[in-house]
mmCIF file of C-alpha atoms in Angstrom:
data_model
loop_
_atom_site.group_PDB
_atom_site.id
_atom_site.type_symbol
_atom_site.label_atom_id
_atom_site.label_comp_id
_atom_site.label_asym_id
_atom_site.label_seq_id
_atom_site.Cartn_x
_atom_site.Cartn_y
_atom_site.Cartn_z
ATOM 1 C CA MET A 1 6.323 75.804 -26.256
ATOM 2 C CA LYS A 2 4.167 75.368 -23.174
ATOM 3 C CA LEU A 3 0.929 73.408 -23.548
ATOM 4 C CA LYS A 4 -1.899 74.614 -21.308
ATOM 5 C CA LYS A 5 -4.496 71.823 -21.507
ATOM 6 C CA VAL A 6 -6.274 69.485 -23.905
ATOM 7 C CA HIS A 7 -8.546 71.683 -26.040
ATOM 8 C CA HIS A 8 -10.867 68.989 -27.409
ATOM 9 C CA ILE A 9 -11.134 65.387 -28.534
ATOM 10 C CA ALA A 10 -12.538 64.550 -31.979
ATOM 11 C CA ILE A 11 -14.595 61.397 -32.480
ATOM 12 C CA ILE A 12 -15.944 60.092 -35.799
ATOM 13 C CA CYS A 13 -19.040 57.940 -35.353
ATOM 14 C CA SER A 14 -20.806 55.510 -37.669
ATOM 15 C CA ASN A 15 -24.375 56.367 -36.593
ATOM 16 C CA TYR A 16 -24.747 60.046 -35.753
ATOM 17 C CA SER A 17 -28.155 59.951 -34.056
ATOM 18 C CA LYS A 18 -27.191 56.944 -31.919
ATOM 19 C CA SER A 19 -23.887 58.515 -30.849
ATOM 20 C CA LYS A 20 -25.484 61.919 -30.235
ATOM 21 C CA GLN A 21 -28.032 60.245 -27.948
ATOM 22 C CA PHE A 22 -25.284 58.290 -26.144
ATOM 23 C CA TYR A 23 -23.020 61.273 -25.453
ATOM 24 C CA THR A 24 -25.840 63.675 -24.518
ATOM 25 C CA GLU A 25 -28.554 61.573 -22.876
ATOM 26 C CA ILE A 26 -26.493 58.748 -21.377
ATOM 27 C CA LEU A 27 -23.231 60.533 -20.508
ATOM 28 C CA GLY A 28 -24.910 63.909 -20.004
ATOM 29 C CA LEU A 29 -22.628 66.079 -22.134
ATOM 30 C CA GLU A 30 -24.089 69.449 -23.113
ATOM 31 C CA ILE A 31 -24.595 70.523 -26.731
ATOM 32 C CA ILE A 32 -22.733 73.734 -27.540
ATOM 33 C CA ARG A 33 -23.335 73.747 -31.291
ATOM 34 C CA GLU A 34 -24.624 71.388 -33.962
ATOM 35 C CA VAL A 35 -23.857 72.004 -37.632
ATOM 36 C CA TYR A 36 -24.634 70.035 -40.776
ATOM 37 C CA ARG A 37 -21.935 70.560 -43.407
ATOM 38 C CA GLU A 38 -23.684 69.861 -46.717
ATOM 39 C CA GLU A 39 -20.495 69.819 -48.797
ATOM 40 C CA ARG A 40 -19.072 66.998 -46.635
ATOM 41 C CA GLN A 41 -22.398 65.286 -45.863
ATOM 42 C CA SER A 42 -21.254 65.524 -42.269
ATOM 43 C CA TYR A 43 -22.568 66.598 -38.900
ATOM 44 C CA LYS A 44 -20.303 68.291 -36.365
ATOM 45 C CA LEU A 45 -21.557 68.354 -32.789
ATOM 46 C CA ASP A 46 -19.594 70.328 -30.192
ATOM 47 C CA LEU A 47 -20.096 68.961 -26.678
ATOM 48 C CA ALA A 48 -19.169 70.289 -23.246
ATOM 49 C CA LEU A 49 -18.669 68.740 -19.834
ATOM 50 C CA ASN A 50 -19.542 71.056 -16.935
ATOM 51 C CA GLY A 51 -19.509 74.015 -19.322
ATOM 52 C CA GLU A 52 -16.074 73.230 -20.745
ATOM 53 C CA TYR A 53 -15.749 72.363 -24.441
ATOM 54 C CA ILE A 54 -14.426 68.810 -24.654
ATOM 55 C CA ILE A 55 -15.620 66.686 -27.612
ATOM 56 C CA GLU A 56 -16.252 67.206 -31.326
ATOM 57 C CA LEU A 57 -18.528 64.445 -32.607
ATOM 58 C CA PHE A 58 -18.396 64.000 -36.382
ATOM 59 C CA SER A 59 -20.357 61.905 -38.854
ATOM 60 C CA PHE A 60 -19.061 61.083 -42.319
ATOM 61 C CA PRO A 61 -20.521 58.801 -44.995
ATOM 62 C CA ASN A 62 -19.117 55.274 -44.568
ATOM 63 C CA PRO A 63 -16.141 55.945 -42.274
ATOM 64 C CA PRO A 64 -13.709 53.016 -42.055
ATOM 65 C CA ALA A 65 -13.689 51.083 -38.787
ATOM 66 C CA ARG A 66 -10.729 51.648 -36.472
ATOM 67 C CA PRO A 67 -9.608 48.639 -34.451
ATOM 68 C CA SER A 68 -9.533 49.205 -30.709
ATOM 69 C CA ARG A 69 -9.073 45.689 -29.398
ATOM 70 C CA PRO A 70 -6.765 43.992 -28.865
ATOM 71 C CA GLU A 71 -4.682 47.001 -27.827
ATOM 72 C CA ALA A 72 -4.282 48.599 -31.269
ATOM 73 C CA GLN A 73 -1.795 51.412 -31.896
ATOM 74 C CA GLY A 74 -2.998 54.956 -31.451
ATOM 75 C CA LEU A 75 -5.499 56.458 -29.051
ATOM 76 C CA ARG A 76 -6.321 53.832 -26.443
ATOM 77 C CA HIS A 77 -9.333 55.293 -24.618
ATOM 78 C CA LEU A 78 -10.951 58.400 -23.148
ATOM 79 C CA ALA A 79 -11.246 58.628 -19.365
ATOM 80 C CA PHE A 80 -13.882 60.547 -17.413
ATOM 81 C CA GLU A 81 -13.361 61.487 -13.773
ATOM 82 C CA VAL A 82 -16.120 60.572 -11.296
ATOM 83 C CA GLU A 83 -16.454 61.004 -7.549
ATOM 84 C CA ASN A 84 -18.300 57.747 -6.866
ATOM 85 C CA ILE A 85 -17.644 54.859 -9.224
ATOM 86 C CA GLU A 86 -20.502 52.672 -7.960
ATOM 87 C CA GLU A 87 -23.050 55.445 -8.528
ATOM 88 C CA ALA A 88 -21.658 56.108 -12.014
ATOM 89 C CA VAL A 89 -21.735 52.410 -12.933
ATOM 90 C CA ASP A 90 -25.285 52.051 -11.581
ATOM 91 C CA SER A 91 -26.377 55.069 -13.627
ATOM 92 C CA LEU A 92 -24.901 53.581 -16.804
ATOM 93 C CA LYS A 93 -26.486 50.184 -16.125
ATOM 94 C CA LEU A 94 -29.922 51.812 -15.692
ATOM 95 C CA LYS A 95 -29.432 53.258 -19.188
ATOM 96 C CA GLY A 96 -28.479 49.878 -20.667
ATOM 97 C CA VAL A 97 -24.703 50.413 -20.782
ATOM 98 C CA ILE A 98 -22.595 47.412 -19.792
ATOM 99 C CA THR A 99 -19.406 48.086 -17.845
ATOM 100 C CA GLU A 100 -16.471 45.877 -16.995
ATOM 101 C CA PRO A 101 -15.949 44.912 -13.344
ATOM 102 C CA ILE A 102 -14.536 47.721 -11.197
ATOM 103 C CA ARG A 103 -10.767 47.381 -10.761
ATOM 104 C CA THR A 104 -8.176 49.160 -8.621
ATOM 105 C CA ASP A 105 -5.145 50.922 -10.129
ATOM 106 C CA GLU A 106 -2.163 49.184 -8.572
ATOM 107 C CA TYR A 107 -0.094 52.393 -8.506
ATOM 108 C CA THR A 108 -2.611 55.020 -7.360
ATOM 109 C CA GLY A 109 -5.052 52.850 -5.412
ATOM 110 C CA LYS A 110 -7.911 54.531 -7.323
ATOM 111 C CA ARG A 111 -10.806 52.535 -8.774
ATOM 112 C CA PHE A 112 -11.815 52.465 -12.433
ATOM 113 C CA THR A 113 -13.865 50.615 -15.013
ATOM 114 C CA PHE A 114 -14.306 50.539 -18.783
ATOM 115 C CA PHE A 115 -17.307 50.611 -21.119
ATOM 116 C CA THR A 116 -17.755 51.475 -24.793
ATOM 117 C CA ASP A 117 -19.606 54.006 -26.896
ATOM 118 C CA PRO A 118 -21.944 52.837 -29.712
ATOM 119 C CA ASP A 119 -18.959 52.318 -32.044
ATOM 120 C CA GLY A 120 -16.898 50.334 -29.537
ATOM 121 C CA LEU A 121 -14.612 53.237 -28.558
ATOM 122 C CA PRO A 122 -13.260 52.341 -25.113
ATOM 123 C CA LEU A 123 -14.293 54.808 -22.396
ATOM 124 C CA GLU A 124 -13.117 54.754 -18.792
ATOM 125 C CA LEU A 125 -14.572 55.987 -15.524
ATOM 126 C CA TYR A 126 -11.832 56.845 -13.021
ATOM 127 C CA GLU A 127 -12.721 57.617 -9.401
ATOM 128 C CA VAL A 128 -10.971 60.583 -7.780
#
């Protein structure tokens, strides 16, 4: 077996409209398709980054919370590549998103920071 790339990332949110606004208006992801699945009382929103399908955003009635801090088992965070970390952080701050202080990766020398989505899912900006 030879894997080619990550096809998509699925995220279940607690407040669909709030998360849809966050991922589209704040992070700037593009809507590919939005479907309401009556039988599951669930929305499914397919999102793209620079034209490439990347995230499936789901809503379900009363989804259980998933711990993310302190360092819980499982998926740790999603990281987005940026060219200029200061510009990206400033853009998020203008939209009311709080970020951690910018740090430097001790192995690569690259700079990064963390912030969270509306449900507390850790997201990272990593400068290339």
